[in-house]
Short mmCIF file of C-alpha atoms in Angstrom, two decimals:
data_model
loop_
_atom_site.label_atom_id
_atom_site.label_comp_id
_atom_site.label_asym_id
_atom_site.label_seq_id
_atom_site.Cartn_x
_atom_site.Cartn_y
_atom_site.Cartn_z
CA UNK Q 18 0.00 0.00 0.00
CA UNK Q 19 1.13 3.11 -0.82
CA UNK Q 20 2.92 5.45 2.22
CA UNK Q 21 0.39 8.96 1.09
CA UNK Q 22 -2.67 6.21 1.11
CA UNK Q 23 -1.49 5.32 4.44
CA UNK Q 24 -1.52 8.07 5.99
CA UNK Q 25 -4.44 9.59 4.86
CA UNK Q 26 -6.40 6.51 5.47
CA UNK Q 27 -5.29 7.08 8.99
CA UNK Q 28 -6.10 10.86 9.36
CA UNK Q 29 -9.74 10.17 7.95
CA UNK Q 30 -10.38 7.32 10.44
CA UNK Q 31 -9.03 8.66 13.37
CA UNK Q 32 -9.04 12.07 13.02
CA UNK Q 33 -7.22 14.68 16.21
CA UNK Q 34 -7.17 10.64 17.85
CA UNK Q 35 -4.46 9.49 15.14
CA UNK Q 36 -1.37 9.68 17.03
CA UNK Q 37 -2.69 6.88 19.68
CA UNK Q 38 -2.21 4.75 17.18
CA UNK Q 39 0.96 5.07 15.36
CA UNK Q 40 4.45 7.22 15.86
CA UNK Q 41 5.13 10.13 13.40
CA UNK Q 42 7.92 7.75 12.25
CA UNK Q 43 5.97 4.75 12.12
CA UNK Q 44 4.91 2.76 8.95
CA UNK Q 45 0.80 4.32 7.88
CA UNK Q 46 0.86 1.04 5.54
CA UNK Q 47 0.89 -1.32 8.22
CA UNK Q 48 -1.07 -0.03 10.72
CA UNK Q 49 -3.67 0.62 8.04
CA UNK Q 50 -3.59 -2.80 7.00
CA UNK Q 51 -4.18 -4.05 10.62
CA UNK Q 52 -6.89 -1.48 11.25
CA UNK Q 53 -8.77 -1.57 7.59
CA UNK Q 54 -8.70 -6.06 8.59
CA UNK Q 55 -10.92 -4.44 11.84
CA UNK Q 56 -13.38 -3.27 9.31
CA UNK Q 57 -12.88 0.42 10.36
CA UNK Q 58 -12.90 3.45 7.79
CA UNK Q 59 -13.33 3.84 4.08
CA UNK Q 60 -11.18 1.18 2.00
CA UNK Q 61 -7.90 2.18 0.63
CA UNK Q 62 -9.24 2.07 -2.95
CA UNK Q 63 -11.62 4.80 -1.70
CA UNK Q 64 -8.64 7.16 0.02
CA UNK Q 65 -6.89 6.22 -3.00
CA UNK Q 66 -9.22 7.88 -5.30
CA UNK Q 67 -9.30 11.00 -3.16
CA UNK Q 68 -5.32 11.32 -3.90
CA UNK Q 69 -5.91 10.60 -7.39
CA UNK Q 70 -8.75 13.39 -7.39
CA UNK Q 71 -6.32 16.05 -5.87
CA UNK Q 72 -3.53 15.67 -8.17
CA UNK Q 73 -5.64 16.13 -10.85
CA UNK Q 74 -6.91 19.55 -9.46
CA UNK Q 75 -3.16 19.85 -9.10
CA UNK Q 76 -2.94 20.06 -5.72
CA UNK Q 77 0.28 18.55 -4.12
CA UNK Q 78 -0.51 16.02 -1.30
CA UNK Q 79 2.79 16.28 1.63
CA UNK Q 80 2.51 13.53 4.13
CA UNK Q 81 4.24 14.21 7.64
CA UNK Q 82 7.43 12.09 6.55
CA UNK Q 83 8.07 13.98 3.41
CA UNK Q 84 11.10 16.03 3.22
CA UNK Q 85 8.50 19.00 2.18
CA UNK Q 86 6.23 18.81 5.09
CA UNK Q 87 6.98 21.83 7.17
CA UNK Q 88 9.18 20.98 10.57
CA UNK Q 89 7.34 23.79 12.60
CA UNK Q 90 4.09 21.38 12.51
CA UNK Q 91 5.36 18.09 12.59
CA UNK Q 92 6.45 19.03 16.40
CA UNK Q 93 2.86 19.95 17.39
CA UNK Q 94 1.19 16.85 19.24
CA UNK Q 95 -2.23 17.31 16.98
CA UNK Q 96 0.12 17.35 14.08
CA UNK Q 97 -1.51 16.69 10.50
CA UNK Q 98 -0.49 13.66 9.02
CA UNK Q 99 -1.51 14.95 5.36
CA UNK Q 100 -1.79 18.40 3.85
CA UNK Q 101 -3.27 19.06 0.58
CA UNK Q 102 -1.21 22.28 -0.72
CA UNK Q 103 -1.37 24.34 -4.11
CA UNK Q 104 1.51 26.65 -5.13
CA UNK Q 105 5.19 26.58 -3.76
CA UNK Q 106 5.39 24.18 -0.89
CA UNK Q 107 8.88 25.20 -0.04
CA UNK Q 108 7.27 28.45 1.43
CA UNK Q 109 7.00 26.24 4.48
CA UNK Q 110 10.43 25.88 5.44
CA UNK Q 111 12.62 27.88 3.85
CA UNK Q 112 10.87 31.54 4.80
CA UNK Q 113 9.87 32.66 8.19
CA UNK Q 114 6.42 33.81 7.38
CA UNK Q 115 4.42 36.47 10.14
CA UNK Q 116 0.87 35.64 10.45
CA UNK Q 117 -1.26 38.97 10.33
CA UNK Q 118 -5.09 38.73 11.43
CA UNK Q 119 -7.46 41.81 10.75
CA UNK Q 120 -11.02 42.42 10.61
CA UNK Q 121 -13.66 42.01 8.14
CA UNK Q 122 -14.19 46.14 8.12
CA UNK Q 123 -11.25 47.50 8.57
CA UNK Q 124 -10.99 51.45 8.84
CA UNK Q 125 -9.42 53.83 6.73
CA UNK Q 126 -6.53 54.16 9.23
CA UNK Q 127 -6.08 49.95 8.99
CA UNK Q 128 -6.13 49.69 5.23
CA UNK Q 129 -2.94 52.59 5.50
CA UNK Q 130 -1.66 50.64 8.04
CA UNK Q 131 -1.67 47.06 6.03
CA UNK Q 132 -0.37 48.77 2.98
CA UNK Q 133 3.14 49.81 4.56
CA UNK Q 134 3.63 47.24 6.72
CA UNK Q 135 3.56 44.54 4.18
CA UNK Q 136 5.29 46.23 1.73
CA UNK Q 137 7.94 46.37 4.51
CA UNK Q 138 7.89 42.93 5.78
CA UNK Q 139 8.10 42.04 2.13
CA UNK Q 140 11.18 43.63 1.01
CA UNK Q 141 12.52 42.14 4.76
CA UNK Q 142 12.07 39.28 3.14
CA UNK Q 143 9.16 37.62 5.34
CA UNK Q 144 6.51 35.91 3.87
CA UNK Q 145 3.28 36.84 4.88
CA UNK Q 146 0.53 34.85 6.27
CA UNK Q 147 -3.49 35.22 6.12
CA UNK Q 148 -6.86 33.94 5.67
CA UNK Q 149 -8.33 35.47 2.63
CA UNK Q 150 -11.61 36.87 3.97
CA UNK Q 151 -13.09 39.94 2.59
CA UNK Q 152 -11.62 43.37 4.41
CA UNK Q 153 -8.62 43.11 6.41
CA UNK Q 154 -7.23 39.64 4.73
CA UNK Q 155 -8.22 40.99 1.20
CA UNK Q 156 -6.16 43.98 1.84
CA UNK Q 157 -3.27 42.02 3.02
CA UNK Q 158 -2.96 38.90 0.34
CA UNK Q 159 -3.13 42.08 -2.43
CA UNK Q 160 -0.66 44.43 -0.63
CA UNK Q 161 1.71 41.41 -0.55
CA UNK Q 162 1.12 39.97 -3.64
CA UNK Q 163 1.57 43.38 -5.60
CA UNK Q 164 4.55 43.57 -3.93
CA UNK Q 165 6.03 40.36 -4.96
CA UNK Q 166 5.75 38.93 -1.89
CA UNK Q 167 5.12 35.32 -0.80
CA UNK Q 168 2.07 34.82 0.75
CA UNK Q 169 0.68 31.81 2.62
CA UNK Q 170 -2.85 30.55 3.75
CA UNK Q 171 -4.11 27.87 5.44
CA UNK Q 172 -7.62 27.17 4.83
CA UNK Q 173 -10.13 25.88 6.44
CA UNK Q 174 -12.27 23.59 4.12
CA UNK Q 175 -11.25 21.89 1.17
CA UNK Q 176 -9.10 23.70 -1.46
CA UNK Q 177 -11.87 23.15 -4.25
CA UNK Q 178 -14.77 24.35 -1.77
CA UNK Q 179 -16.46 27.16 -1.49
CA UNK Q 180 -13.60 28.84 0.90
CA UNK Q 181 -12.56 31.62 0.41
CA UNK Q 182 -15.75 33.78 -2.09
CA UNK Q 183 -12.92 35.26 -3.31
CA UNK Q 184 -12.06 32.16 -5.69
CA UNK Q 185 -9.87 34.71 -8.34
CA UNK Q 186 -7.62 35.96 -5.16
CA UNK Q 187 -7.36 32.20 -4.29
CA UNK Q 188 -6.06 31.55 -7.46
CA UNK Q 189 -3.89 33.96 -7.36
CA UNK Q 190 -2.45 33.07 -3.88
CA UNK Q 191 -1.80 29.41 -5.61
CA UNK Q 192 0.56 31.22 -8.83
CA UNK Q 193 2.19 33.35 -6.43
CA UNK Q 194 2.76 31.82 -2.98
CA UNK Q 195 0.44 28.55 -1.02
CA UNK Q 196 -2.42 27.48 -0.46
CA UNK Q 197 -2.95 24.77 2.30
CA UNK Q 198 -5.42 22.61 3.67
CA UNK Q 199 -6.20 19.22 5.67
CA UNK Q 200 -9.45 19.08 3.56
CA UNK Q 201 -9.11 16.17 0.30
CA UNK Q 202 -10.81 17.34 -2.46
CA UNK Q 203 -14.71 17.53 -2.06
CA UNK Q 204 -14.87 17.29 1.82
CA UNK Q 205 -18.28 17.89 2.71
CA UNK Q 206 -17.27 18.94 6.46
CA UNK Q 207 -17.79 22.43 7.77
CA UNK Q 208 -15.17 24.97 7.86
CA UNK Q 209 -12.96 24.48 10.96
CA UNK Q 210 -12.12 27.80 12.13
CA UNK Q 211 -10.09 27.38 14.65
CA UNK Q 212 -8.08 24.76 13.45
CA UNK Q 213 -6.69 26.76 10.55
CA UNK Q 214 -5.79 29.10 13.66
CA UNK Q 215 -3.81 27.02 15.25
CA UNK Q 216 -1.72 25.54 11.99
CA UNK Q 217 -1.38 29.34 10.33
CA UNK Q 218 -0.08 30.34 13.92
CA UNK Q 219 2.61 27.43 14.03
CA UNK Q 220 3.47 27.72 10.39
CA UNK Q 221 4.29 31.45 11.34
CA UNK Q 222 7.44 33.13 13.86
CA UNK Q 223 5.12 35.60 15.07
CA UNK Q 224 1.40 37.03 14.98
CA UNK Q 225 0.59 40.68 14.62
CA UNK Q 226 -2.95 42.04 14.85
CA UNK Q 227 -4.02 45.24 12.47
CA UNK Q 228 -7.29 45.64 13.60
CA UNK Q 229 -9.27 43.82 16.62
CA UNK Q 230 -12.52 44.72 18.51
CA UNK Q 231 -13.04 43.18 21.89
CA UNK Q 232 -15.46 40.40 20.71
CA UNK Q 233 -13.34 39.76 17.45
CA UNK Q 234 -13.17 35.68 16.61
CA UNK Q 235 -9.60 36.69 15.33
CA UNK Q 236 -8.64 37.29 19.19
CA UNK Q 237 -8.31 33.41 19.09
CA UNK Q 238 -5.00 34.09 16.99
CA UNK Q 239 -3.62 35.35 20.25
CA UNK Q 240 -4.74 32.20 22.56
CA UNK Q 241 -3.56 29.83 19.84
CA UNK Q 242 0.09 31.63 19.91
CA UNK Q 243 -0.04 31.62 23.91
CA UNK Q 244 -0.18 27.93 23.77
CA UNK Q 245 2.74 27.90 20.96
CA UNK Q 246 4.94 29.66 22.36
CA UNK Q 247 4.85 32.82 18.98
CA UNK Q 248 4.89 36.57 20.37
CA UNK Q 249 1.97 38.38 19.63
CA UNK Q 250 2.52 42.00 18.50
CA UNK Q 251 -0.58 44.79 17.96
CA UNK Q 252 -0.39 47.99 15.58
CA UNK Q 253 -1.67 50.66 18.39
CA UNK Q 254 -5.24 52.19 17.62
CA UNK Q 255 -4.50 55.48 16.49
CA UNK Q 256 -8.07 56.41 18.66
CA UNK Q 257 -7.47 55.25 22.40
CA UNK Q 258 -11.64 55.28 22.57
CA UNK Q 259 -12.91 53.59 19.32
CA UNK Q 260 -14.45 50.28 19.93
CA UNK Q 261 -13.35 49.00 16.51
CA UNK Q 262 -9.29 48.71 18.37
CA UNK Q 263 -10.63 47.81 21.93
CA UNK Q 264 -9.38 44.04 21.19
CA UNK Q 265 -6.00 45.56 20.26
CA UNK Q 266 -6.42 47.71 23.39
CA UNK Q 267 -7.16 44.88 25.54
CA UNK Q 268 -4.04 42.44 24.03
CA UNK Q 269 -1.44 45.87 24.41
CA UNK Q 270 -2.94 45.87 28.32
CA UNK Q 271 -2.29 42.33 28.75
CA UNK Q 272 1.37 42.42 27.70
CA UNK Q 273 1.34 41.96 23.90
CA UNK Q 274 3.73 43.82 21.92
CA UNK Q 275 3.38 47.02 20.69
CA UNK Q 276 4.43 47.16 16.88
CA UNK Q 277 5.59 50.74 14.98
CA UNK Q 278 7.32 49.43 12.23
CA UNK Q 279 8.92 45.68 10.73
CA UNK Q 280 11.96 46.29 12.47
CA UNK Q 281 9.57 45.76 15.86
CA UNK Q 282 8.57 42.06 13.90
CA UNK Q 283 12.51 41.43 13.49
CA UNK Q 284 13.55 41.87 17.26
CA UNK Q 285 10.99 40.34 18.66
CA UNK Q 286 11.24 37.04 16.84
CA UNK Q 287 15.12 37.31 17.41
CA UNK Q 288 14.42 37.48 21.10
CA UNK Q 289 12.14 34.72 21.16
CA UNK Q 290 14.60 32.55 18.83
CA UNK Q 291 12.35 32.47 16.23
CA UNK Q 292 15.25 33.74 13.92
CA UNK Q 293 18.77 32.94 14.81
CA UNK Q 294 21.34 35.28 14.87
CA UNK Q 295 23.27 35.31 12.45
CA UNK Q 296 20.69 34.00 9.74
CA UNK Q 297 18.82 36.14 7.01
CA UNK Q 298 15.08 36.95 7.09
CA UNK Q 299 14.55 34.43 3.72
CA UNK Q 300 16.32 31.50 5.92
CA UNK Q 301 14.91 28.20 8.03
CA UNK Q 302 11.86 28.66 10.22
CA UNK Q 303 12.57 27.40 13.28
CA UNK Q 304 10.76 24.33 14.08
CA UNK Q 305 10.19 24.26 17.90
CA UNK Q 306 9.15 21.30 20.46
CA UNK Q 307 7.88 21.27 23.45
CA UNK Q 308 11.11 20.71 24.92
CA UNK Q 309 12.72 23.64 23.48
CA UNK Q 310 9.05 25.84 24.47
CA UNK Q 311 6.87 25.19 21.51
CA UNK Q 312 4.41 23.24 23.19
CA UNK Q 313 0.85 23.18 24.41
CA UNK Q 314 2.37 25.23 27.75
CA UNK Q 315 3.57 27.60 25.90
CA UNK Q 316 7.03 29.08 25.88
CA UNK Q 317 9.53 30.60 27.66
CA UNK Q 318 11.58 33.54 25.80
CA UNK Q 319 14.55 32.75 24.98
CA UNK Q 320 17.47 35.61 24.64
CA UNK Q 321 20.49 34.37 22.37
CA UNK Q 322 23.75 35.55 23.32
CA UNK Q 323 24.69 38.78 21.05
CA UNK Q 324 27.65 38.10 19.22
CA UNK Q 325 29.20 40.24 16.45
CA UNK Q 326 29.84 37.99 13.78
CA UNK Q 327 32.37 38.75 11.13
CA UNK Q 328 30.87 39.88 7.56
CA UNK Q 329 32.37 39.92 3.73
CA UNK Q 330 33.18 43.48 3.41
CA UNK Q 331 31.76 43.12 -0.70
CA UNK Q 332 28.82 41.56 0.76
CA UNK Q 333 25.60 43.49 1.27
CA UNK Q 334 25.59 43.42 4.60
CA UNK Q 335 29.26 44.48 4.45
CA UNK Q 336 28.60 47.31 2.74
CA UNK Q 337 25.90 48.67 4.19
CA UNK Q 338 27.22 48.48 7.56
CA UNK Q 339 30.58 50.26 6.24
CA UNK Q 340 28.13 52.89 4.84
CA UNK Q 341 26.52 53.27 8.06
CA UNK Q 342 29.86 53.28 9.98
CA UNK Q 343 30.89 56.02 7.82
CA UNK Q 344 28.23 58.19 7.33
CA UNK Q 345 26.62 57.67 10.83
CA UNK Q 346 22.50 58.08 10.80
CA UNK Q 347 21.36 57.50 7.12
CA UNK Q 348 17.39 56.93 6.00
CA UNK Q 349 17.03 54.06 4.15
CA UNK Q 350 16.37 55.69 0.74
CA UNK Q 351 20.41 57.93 1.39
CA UNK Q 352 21.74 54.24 2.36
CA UNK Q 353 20.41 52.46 -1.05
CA UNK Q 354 21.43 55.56 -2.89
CA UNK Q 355 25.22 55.69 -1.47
CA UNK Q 356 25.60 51.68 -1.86
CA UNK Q 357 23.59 51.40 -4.94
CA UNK Q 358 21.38 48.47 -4.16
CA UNK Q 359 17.83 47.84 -5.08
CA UNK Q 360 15.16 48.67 -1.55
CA UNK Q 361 14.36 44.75 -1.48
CA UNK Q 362 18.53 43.88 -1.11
CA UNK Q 363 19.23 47.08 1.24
CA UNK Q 364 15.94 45.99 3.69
CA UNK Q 365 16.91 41.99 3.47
CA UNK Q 366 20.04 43.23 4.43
CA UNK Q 367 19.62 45.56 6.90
CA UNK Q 368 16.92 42.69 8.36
CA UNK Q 369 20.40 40.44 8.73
CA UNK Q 370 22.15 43.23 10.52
CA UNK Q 371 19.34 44.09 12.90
CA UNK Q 372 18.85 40.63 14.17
CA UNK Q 373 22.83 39.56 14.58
CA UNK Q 374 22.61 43.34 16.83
CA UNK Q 375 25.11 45.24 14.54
CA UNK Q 376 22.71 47.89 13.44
CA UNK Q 377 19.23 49.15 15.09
CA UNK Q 378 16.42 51.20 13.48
CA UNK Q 379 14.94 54.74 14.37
CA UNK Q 380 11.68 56.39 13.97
CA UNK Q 381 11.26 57.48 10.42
CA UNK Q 382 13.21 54.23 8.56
CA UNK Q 383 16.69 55.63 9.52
CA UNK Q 384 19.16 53.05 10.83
CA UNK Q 385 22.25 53.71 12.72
CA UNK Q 386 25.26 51.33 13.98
CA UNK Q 387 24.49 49.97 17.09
#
């Protein structure tokens, strides 16, 4: 029997329950022989088909021993054996993404906001993750994708369902980044919310919040993080009193982080060893157990030791930090101007700098030496 039949067979039978029966390193075949002799489940033939039907709707089906399945979710004790994925798998392991949640009406203030802060985490080099509801999640897939960005989204039914109305954005989230689901093909079962939470949150280094009120079902973004150990960061309502920020309010009271600018999104997921220093924006997530504070408890921070590490002066790192060491204060526009470089190279850069502590941002994207 094939290993992908396996599996699947397994994750349809047994659902959140299929980890009492078999190790994430033990052989889906066998067990699903013994079980499928028991008379439990649909018959392989019948998973089987459901495979074949995905592939032909060109969706790529990553079981949780595949070399592609992403390592931040094959720690998590609920993790899914099979994901069904269109676009660039790779997304998954070789970016750090930052999971953004919104509202369905955001303000005018909120639609600013998602505009320059994606544009920025995109030419950090971050991809972006997001459901693709209509309002705040609109706003962000098309800020990121018009800006070249990756973007990422885990949804909640089936990819061929009727999830997200915005089928022509979905599509374009597919050429241009991934799509993801536990859904096969033609799954009849109702949109689970909060699971989608939970895997967008652990696919992610960190969750920032553009817009929340107080009874938002977004909020549950936050609780999910809590429990895996990702910061939580909120854009500050730019109206202490307006009811439409009062979940933002309520998160900044309880300790989350306030965020101004990307450069907030790089030191906080530095701090919490999310990145590593020493490693670029576009490099590994980490993928974090419960014995290193990725699990159900949550996590402690964790605070690498700095270290200044050395850097190849014709690199772009090199040269920007020469540029900065020379000229002292420079905006970010003066620094791509005096080294030449393109904004995405001089912020990907200056990303690498910031988290191995060798330069810092100020107000108004100006950067200094540290």
């Amino acid at each position: 029997m094939e290993k992908a039949v396996g599996w699947l067979w397994l994750q349809q039978t047994f659902g959140g329950e299929i980890w009492e029966h078999i190790g994430k390193d033990g052989d889906p075949a066998e067990v699903c022989e013994r079980e499928c002799d028991n008379g439990k489940g649909l018959s392989p033939d019948e998973v089987r088909a459901m495979i074949c039907r995905a592939e032909k709707m060109g969706q790529q089906v990553v079981c949780i021993d595949d070399e592609d399945y992403p390592e931040s979710l094959r720690t998590l004790d609920d993790a899914p054996a099979v994901l069904f994925c269109m676009g660039d798998v790779s997304i998954m392991n070789s970016m750090t993404a930052v999971h953004m949640v919104g509202t369905r009406q955001p303000t005018r203030y909120t639609a600013s906001l998602i505009s320059v802060l994606c544009r920025e985490l995109v030419l950090r080099g971050f991809a972006i993750s997001c459901g693709l509801a209509e309002g705040a999640d609109a706003l962000t897939a098309e800020a990121v994708l018009d800006n070249g960005g990756k973007l990422m989204t885990v949804v909640p039914a089936a990819l061929n369902g009727s999830y997200p109305k915005d089928r022509e954005l979905a599509e374009r989230v597919a050429k241009n980044g991934l799509l993801v689901s536990v859904r096969p093909p033609e799954s009849k079962a109702r949109p689970d919310f909060r699971r989608r939470n939970r895997l967008a949150v652990a696919l992610s280094g960190a969750v920032i919040f553009t817009q929340a009120a107080a009874d938002s079902k977004g909020l549950d973004n936050a609780k999910q993080a809590e429990k895996l150990g990702r910061p939580v960061l909120a854009v500050p309502p730019h109206l202490l009193y307006a009811k439409e920020y009062f979940g933002q309010r309520d998160l900044l009271r309880n300790g989350c982080i306030p965020l101004f600018d990307g450069g907030d999104a790089v030191r906080v997921m530095a701090d919490n060893g999310v990145i590593a220093d020493g490693s670029h924006a576009l490099g590994n997530v980490k993928g974090r157990s419960a014995a290193d504070g990725a699990g159900d408890k949550g996590a402690a921070k964790r605070s690498p030791a700095k270290k200044t590490p050395a850097i190849d002066a014709d690199s772009s790192e090199g040269r920007i930090f020469a540029e900065l060491n020379n000229s002292g204060e420079l905006h970010v526009d003066e620094l791509a101007a005096k080294c030449g470089m393109g904004m995405a190279e001089v912020m990907a850069a200056l990303t690498s700098l910031e988290i191995d502590g060798m330069v810092k941002s100020l107000p108004g994207r100006r950067y200094v030496v540290s």
